[in-house]
Structures are given as C-alpha cells and as structure tokens.
Short mmCIF file of N, CA and C in Angstrom, two decimals:
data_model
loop_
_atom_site.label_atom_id
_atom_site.label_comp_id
_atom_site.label_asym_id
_atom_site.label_seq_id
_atom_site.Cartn_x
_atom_site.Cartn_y
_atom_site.Cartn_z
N UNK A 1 96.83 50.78 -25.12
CA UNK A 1 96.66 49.44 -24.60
C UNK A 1 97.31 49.32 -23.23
N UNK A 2 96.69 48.58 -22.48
CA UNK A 2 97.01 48.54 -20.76
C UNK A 2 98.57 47.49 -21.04
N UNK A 3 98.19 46.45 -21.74
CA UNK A 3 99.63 45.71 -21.60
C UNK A 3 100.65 46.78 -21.68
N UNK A 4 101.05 47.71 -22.63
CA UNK A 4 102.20 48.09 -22.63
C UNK A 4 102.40 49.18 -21.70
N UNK A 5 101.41 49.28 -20.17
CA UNK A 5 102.23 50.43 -19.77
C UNK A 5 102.94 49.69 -18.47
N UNK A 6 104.26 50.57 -18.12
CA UNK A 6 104.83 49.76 -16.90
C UNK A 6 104.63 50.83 -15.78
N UNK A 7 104.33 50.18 -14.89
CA UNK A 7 103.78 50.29 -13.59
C UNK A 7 104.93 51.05 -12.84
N UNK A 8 105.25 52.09 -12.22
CA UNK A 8 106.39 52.03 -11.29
C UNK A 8 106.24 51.50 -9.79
N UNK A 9 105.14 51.52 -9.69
CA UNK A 9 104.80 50.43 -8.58
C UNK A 9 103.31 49.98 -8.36
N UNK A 10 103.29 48.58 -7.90
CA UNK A 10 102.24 47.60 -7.69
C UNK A 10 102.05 47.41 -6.24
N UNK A 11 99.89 47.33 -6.21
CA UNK A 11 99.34 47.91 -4.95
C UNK A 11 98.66 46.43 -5.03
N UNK A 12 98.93 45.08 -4.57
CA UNK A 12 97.85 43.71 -4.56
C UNK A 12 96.62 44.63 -3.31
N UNK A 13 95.76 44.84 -4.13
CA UNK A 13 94.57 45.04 -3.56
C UNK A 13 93.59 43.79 -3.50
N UNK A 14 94.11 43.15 -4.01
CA UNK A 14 92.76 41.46 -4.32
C UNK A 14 92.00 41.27 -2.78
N UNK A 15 90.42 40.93 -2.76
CA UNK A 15 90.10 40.87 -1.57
C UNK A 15 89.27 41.71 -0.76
N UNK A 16 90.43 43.13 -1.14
CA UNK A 16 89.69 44.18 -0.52
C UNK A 16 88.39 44.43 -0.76
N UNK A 17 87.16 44.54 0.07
CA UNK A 17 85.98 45.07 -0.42
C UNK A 17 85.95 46.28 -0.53
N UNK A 18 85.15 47.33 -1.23
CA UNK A 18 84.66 48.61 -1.30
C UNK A 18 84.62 49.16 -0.08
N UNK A 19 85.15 50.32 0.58
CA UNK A 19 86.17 51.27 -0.27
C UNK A 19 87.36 51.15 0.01
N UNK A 20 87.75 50.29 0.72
CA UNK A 20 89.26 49.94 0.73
C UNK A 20 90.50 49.76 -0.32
N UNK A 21 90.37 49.28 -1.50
CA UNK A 21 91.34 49.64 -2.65
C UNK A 21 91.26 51.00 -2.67
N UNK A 22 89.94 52.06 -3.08
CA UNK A 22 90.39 53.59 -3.24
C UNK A 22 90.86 53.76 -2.01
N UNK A 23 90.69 53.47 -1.10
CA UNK A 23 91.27 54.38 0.64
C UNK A 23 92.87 53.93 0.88
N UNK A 24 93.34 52.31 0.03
CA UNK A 24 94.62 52.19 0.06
C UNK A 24 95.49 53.20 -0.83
N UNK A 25 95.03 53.13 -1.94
CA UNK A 25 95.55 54.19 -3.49
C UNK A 25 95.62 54.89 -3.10
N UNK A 26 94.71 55.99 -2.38
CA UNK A 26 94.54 57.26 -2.03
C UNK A 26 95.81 57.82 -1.02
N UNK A 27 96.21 56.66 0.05
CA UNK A 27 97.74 56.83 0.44
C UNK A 27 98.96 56.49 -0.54
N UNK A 28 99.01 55.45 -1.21
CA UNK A 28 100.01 54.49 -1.83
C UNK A 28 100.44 55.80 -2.58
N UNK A 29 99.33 56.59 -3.60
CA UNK A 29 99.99 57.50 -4.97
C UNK A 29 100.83 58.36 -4.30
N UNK A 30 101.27 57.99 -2.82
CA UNK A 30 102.01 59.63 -2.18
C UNK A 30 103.62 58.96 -2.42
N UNK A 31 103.42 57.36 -2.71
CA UNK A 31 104.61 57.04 -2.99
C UNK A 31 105.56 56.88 -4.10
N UNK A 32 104.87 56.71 -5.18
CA UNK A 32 105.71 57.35 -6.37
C UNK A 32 105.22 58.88 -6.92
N UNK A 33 106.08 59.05 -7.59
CA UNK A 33 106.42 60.42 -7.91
C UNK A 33 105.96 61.23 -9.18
N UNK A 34 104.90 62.48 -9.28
CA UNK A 34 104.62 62.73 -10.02
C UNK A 34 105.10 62.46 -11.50
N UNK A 35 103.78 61.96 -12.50
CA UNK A 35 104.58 60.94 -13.24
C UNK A 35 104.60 59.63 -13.48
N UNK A 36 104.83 59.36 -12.52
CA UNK A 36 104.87 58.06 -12.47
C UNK A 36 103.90 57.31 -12.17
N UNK A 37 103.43 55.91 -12.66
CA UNK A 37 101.96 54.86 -12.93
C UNK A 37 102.09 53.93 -11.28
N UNK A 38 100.98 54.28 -10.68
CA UNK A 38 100.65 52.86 -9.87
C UNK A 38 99.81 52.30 -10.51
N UNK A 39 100.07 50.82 -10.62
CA UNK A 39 99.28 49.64 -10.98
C UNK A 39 98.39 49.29 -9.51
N UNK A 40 97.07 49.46 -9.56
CA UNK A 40 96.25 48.58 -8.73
C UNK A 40 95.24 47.67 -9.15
N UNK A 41 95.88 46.16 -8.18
CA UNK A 41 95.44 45.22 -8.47
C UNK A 41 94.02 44.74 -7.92
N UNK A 42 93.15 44.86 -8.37
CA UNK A 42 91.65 44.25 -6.95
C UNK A 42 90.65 43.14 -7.61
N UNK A 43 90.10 43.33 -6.80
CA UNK A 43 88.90 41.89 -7.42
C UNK A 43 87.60 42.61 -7.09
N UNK A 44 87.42 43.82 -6.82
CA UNK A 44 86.24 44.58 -6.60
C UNK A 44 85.21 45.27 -7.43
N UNK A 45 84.66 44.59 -7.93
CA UNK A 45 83.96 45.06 -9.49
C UNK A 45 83.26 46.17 -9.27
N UNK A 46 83.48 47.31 -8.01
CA UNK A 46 83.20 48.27 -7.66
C UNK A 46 84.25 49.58 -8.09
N UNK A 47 85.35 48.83 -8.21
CA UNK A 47 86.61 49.77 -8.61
C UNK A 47 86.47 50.53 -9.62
N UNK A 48 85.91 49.45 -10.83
CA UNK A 48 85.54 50.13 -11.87
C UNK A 48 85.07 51.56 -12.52
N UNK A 49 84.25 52.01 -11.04
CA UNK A 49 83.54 53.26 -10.94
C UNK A 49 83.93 54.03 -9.90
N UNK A 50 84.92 53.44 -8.84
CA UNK A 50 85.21 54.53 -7.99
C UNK A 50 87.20 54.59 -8.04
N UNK A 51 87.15 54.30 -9.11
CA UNK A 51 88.75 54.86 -9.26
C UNK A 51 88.52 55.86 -10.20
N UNK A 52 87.99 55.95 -11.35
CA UNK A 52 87.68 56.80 -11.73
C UNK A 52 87.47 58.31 -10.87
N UNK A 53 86.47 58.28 -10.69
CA UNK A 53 85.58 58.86 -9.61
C UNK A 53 86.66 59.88 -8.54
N UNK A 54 87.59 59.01 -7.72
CA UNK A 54 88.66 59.34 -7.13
C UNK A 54 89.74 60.40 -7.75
N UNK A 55 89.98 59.72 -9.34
CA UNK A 55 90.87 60.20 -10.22
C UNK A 55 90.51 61.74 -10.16
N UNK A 56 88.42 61.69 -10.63
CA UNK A 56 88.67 63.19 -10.93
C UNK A 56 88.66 64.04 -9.82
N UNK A 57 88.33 63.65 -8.38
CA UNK A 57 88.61 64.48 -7.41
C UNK A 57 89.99 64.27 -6.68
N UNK A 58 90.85 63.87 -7.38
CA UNK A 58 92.02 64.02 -6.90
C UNK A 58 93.10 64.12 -7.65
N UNK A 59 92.66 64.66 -9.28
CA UNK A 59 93.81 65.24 -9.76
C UNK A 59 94.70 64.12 -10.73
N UNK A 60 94.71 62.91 -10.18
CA UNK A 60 95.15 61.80 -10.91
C UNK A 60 94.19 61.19 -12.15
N UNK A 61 95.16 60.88 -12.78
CA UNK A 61 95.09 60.44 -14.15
C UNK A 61 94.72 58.64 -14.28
N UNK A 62 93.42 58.26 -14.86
CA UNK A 62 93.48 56.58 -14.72
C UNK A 62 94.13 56.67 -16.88
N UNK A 63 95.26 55.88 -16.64
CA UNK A 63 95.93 55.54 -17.66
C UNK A 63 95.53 54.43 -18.54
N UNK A 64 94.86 54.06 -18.01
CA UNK A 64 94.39 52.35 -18.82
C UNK A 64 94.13 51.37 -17.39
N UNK A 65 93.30 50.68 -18.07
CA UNK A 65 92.26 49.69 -17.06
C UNK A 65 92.40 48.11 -17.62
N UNK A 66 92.57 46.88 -17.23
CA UNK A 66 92.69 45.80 -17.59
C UNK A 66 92.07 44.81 -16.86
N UNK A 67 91.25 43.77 -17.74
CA UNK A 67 90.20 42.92 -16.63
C UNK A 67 90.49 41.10 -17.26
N UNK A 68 91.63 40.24 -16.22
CA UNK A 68 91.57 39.07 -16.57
C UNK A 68 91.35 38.11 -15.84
N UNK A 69 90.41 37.26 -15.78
CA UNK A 69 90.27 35.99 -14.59
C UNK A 69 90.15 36.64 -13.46
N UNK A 70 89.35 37.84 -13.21
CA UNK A 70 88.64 38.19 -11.93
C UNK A 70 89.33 39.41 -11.10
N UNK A 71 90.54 39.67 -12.21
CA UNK A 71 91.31 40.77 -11.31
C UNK A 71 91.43 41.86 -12.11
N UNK A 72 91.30 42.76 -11.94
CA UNK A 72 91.40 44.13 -12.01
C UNK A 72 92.35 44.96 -12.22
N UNK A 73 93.04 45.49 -12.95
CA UNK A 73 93.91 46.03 -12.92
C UNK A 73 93.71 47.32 -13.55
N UNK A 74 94.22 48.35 -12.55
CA UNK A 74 94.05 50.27 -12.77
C UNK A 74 95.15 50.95 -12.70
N UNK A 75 95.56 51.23 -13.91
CA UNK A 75 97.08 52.20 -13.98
C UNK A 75 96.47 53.46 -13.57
N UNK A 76 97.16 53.70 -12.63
CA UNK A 76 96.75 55.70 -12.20
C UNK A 76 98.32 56.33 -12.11
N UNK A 77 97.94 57.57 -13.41
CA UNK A 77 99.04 58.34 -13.29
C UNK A 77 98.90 59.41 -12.20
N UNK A 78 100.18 59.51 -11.33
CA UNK A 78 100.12 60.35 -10.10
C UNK A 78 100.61 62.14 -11.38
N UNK A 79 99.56 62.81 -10.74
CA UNK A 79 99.57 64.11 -11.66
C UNK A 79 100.05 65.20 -10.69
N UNK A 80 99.68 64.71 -9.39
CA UNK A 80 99.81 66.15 -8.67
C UNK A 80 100.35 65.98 -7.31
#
C-alpha cells in the first residue's frame, strides 16, 4: 500500500506538463541515496505511463503509485 511508504524526499511536480515531471525526477533521484524513495507529486495523467517507462530504462524501482483529487503521487526507489 502507497500510504505506508515514507518518502525520503518530495518533488511538487503539480502543473508540470509532459515531459517535465520525468525530466525533473530524472535529476532530483541523484539526490537521495541509493535506497532511498522519492515521492513525486504531478497532476499529469501522462505520468502514469512514463514513470514507469523511465523506471525501466533507468534502473529505478516505482514502489507504489497513489491517485487523490487530481494528484498523483509516484514513489521511485533510487536502485542505482
């Protein structure tokens, strides 16, 4: 379940259009430490399919996914 995982750090992506949440993530995961969960936040009902997507060409792990009142939320474990 997405509620119980904790984030070691949070990316407010809300806003961003496609591909800008993956092109932010894609820098941000250099900031916590293998291991450890970024939470990204967006409103891009595009994310859905390109965080994934990202995950498998880049080694990272999507941990759980959460969708309430329009926002998005993508735990990605940094793997590598």
């Amino acid at each position: 379940m997405s509620e119980s995982i904790q984030a070691d750090m949070v990316m407010d992506l809300k806003g961003l259009p496609c591909p800008m949440p993956v092109v932010k993530v894609s820098k941000g995961i250099k900031e916590v430490q293998v291991g450890q969960i970024l939470e990204a936040q967006t409103t891009d009902p595009g994310s859905l399919t390109d965080f994934p997507a990202w995950a498998r060409t880049s080694g990272n792990e999507i941990v759980g996914t959460q969708q309430e009142n329009g926002i998005i939320r993508i735990f990605i474990k940094r793997t590598v």
